[in-house]
GROMACS .gro file of C-alpha atoms in nm:
model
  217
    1UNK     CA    1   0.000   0.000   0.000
    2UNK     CA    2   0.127   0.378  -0.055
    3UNK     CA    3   0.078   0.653   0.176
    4UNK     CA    4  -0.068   0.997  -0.005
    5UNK     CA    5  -0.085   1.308   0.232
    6UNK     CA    6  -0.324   1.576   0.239
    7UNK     CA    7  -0.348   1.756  -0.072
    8UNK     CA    8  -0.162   1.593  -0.310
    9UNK     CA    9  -0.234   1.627  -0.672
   10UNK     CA   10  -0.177   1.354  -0.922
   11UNK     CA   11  -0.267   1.382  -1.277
   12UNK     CA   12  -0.401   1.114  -1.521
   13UNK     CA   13  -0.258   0.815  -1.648
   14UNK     CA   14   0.026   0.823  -1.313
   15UNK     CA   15   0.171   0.516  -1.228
   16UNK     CA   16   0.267   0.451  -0.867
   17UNK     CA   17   0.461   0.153  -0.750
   18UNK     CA   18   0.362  -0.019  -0.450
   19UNK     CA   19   0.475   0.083  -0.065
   20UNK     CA   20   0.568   0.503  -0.191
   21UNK     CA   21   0.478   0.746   0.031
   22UNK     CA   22   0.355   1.084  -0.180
   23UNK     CA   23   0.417   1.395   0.058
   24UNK     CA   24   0.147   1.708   0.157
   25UNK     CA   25   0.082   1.865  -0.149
   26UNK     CA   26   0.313   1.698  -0.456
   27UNK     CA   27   0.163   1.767  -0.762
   28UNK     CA   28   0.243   1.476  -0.989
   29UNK     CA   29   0.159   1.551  -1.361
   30UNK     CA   30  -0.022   1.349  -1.605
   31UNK     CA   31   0.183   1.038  -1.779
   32UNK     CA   32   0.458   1.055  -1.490
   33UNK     CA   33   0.582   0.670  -1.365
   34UNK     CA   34   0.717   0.631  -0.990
   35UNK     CA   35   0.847   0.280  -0.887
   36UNK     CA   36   0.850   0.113  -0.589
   37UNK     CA   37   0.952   0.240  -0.205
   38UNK     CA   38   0.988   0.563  -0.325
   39UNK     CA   39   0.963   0.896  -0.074
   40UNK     CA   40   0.805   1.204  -0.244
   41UNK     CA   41   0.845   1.494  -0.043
   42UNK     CA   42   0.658   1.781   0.068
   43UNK     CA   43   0.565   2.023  -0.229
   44UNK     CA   44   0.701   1.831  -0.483
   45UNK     CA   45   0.632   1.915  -0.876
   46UNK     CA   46   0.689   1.600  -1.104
   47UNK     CA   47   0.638   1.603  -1.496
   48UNK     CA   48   0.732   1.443  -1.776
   49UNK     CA   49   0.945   1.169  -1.543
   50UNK     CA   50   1.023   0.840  -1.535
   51UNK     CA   51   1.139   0.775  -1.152
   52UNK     CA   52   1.245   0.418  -1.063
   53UNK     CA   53   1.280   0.240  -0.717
   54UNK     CA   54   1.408   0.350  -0.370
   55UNK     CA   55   1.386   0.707  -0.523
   56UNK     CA   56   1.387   0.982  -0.256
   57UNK     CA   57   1.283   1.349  -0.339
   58UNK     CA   58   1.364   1.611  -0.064
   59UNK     CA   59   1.059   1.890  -0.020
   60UNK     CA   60   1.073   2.114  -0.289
   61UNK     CA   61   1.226   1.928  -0.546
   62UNK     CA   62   1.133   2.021  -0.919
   63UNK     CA   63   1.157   1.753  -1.190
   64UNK     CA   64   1.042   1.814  -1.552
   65UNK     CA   65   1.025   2.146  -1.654
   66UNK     CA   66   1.133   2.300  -1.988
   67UNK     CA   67   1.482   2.361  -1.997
   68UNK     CA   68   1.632   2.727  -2.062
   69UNK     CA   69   1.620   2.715  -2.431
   70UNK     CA   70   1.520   2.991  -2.648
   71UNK     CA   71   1.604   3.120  -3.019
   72UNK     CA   72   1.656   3.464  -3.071
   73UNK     CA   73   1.411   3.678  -3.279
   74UNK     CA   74   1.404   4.017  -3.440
   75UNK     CA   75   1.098   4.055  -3.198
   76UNK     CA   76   1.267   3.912  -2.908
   77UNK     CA   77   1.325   3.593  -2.781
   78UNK     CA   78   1.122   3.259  -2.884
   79UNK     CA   79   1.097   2.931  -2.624
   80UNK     CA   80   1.228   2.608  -2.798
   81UNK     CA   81   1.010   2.326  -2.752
   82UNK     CA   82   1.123   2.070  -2.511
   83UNK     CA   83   1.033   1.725  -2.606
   84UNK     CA   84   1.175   1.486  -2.388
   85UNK     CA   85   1.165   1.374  -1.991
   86UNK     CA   86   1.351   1.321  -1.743
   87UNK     CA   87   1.490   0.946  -1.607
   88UNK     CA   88   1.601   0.895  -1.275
   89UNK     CA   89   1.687   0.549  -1.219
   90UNK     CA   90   1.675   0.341  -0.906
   91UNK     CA   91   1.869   0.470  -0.572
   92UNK     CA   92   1.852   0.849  -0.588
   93UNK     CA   93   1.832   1.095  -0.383
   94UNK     CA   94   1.759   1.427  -0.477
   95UNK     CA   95   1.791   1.725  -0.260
   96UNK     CA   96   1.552   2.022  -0.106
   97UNK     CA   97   1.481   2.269  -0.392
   98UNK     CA   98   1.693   2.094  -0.634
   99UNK     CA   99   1.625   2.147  -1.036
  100UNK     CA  100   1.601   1.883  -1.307
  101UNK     CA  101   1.520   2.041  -1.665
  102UNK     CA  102   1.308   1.770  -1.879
  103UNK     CA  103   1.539   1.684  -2.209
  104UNK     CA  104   1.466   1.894  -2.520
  105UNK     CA  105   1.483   1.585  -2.814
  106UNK     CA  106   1.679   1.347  -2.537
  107UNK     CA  107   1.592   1.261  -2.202
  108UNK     CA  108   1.770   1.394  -1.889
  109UNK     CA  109   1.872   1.107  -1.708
  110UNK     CA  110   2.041   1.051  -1.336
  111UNK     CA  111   2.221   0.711  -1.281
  112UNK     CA  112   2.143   0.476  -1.027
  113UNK     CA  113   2.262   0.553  -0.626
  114UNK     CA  114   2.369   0.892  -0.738
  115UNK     CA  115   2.315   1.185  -0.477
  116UNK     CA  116   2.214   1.509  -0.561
  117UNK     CA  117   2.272   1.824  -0.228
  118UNK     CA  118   2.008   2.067  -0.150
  119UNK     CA  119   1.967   2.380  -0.419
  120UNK     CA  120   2.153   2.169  -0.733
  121UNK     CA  121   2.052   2.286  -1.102
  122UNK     CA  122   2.093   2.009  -1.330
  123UNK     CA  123   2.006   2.153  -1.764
  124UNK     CA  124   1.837   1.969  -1.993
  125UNK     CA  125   1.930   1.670  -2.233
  126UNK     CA  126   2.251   1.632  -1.948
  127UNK     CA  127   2.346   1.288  -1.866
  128UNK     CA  128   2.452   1.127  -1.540
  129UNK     CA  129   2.603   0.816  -1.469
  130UNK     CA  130   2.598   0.611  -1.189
  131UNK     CA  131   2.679   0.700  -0.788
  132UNK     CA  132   2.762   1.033  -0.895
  133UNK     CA  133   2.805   1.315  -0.574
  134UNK     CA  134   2.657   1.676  -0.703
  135UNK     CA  135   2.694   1.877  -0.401
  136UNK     CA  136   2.509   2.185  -0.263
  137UNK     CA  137   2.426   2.511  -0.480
  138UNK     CA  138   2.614   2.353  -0.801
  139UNK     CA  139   2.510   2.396  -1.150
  140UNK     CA  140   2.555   2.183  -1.443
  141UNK     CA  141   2.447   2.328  -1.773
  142UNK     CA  142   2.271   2.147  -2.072
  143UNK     CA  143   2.356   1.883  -2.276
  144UNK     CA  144   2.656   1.795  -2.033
  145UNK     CA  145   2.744   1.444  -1.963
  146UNK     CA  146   2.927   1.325  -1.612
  147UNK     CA  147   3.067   0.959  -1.618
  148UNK     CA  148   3.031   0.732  -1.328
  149UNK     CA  149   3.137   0.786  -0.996
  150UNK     CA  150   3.205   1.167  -1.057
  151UNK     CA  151   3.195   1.413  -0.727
  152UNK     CA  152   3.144   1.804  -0.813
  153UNK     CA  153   3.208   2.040  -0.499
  154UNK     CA  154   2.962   2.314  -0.382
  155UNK     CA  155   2.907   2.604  -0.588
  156UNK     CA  156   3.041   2.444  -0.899
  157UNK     CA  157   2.931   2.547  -1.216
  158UNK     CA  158   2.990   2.318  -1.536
  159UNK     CA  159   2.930   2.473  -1.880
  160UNK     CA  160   2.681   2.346  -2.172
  161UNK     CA  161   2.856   2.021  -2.351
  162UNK     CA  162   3.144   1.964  -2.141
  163UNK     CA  163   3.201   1.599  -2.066
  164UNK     CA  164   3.335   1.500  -1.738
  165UNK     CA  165   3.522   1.149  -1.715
  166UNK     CA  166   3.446   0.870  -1.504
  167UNK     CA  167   3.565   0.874  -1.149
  168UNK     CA  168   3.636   1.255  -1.195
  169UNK     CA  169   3.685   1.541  -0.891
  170UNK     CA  170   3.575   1.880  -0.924
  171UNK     CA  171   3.632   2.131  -0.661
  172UNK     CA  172   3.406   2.335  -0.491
  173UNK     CA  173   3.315   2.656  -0.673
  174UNK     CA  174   3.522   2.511  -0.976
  175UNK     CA  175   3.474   2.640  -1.315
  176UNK     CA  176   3.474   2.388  -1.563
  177UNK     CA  177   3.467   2.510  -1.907
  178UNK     CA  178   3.658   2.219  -2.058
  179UNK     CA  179   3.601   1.806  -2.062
  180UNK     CA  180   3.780   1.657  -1.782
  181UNK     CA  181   3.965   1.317  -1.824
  182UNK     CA  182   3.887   1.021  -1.620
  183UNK     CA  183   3.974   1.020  -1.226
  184UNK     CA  184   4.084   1.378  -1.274
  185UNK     CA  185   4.059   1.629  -0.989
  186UNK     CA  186   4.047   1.974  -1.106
  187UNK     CA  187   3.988   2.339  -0.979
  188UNK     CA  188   3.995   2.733  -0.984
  189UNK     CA  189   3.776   2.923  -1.228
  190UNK     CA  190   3.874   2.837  -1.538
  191UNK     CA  191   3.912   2.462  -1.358
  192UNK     CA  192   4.274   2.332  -1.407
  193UNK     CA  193   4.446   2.021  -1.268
  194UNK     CA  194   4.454   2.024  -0.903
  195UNK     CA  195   4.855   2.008  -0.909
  196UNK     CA  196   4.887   2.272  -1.184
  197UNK     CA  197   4.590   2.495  -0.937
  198UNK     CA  198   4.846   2.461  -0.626
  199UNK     CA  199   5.153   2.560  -0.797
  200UNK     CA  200   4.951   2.877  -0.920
  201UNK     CA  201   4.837   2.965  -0.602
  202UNK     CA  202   5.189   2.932  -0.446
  203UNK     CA  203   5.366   3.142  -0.739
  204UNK     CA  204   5.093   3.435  -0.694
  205UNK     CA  205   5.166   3.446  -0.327
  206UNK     CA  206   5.546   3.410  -0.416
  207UNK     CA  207   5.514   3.701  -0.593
  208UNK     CA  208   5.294   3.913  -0.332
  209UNK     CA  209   5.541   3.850  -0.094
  210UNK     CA  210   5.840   3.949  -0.323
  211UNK     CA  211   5.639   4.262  -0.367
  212UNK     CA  212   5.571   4.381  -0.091
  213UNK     CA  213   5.938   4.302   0.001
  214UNK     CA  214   6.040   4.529  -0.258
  215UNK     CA  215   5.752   4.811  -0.104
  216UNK     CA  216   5.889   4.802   0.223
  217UNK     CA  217   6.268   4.782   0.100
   0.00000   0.00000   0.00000
């Protein structure tokens, strides 16, 4: 049996696996499948999803909603249809107030055990593998793709089409404008190797110190 809480709102043609429990006032959208022992938090919106197993939303949590995608006009700017959902696959846990854009042609999907922090804005058509860590307040723009096992700090920000290898490290409030290899750990804004970041950060304060040296000579 499933639990459903006052004033939830669940749309036609919703599947719901056996033993969920649907928090006060989710709104689940028409056509949206949820699988079994799931936990749907508090204010919850759901659309356009396909949610597997042992999925747990935190309160807040939006899943399904067109991604930022526009064309530019001569009378302004023009939405661009998004056509796909969004897959989260067994295991996940998704953070208060997190973000998942629905795909535009391809899905958005989130691999199995991965763990998404509180306030985490994930674009559309992006790809996730498998026991991924996306931590607090990070952003990950469309059409990016994160291999398995890949841990991005708080704050981070990953631009549209980057591809980040499996087993990869990314700093908190890195700035990743370029693919990362495989079991990589990279940081700073533009993200560089973590070695190549530390011997940066000791030649800048190398050369503080020699000036103020000089200043005080």
């Amino acid at each position: 049996h499933c639990v459903i809480e006052e004033g939830v709102v669940i749309g036609a043609h919703v599947k719901i696996g056996d033993r969920c429990r649907i928090g006060a006032h989710a709104v689940i959208r028409s056509g949206v499948e949820i699988g079994d022992d799931c936990d749907i938090g508090p204010h919850t919106y759901i659309t356009h999803a396909l949610i597997g197993s042992k999925v747990r939303l935190h309160p807040g949590v939006c899943i399904g909603r067109p991604g930022f995608g526009f064309a530019i006009e001569p009378t302004g700017y023009t939405s661009v249809p998004q056509l796909g959902r969004v897959v989260i696959e067994s295991d996940v846990e998704i953070g208060a107030n997190s973000t998942i854009d629905r795909g535009a042609g391809p899905d958005t999907v989130i691999g199995q055990g991965t763990r998404i922090d509180n306030l985490v804005q994930i674009g559309h058509n992006v790809k996730i593998g498998k026991y991924c860590i996306i931590v607090a307040q990070a952003g990950i723009a469309g059409s990016c793709q994160l291999g398995d096992y890949v841990m991005v700090g708080g704050q981070a920000g990953i631009a549209g089409h980057v591809s980040i290898g499996t087993g990869a490290k990314i700093a908190g409030q890195a700035g990743i404008m370029r693919d990362v290899p495989p079991k990589m750990e990279y940081m700073g804004t533009p993200a560089v190797p973590l070695r190549q970041y530390m011997k940066q950060v000791a030649l800048v304060a190398k050369m503080i110190t020699k000036k103020g040296n000089e200043d005080n000579g």
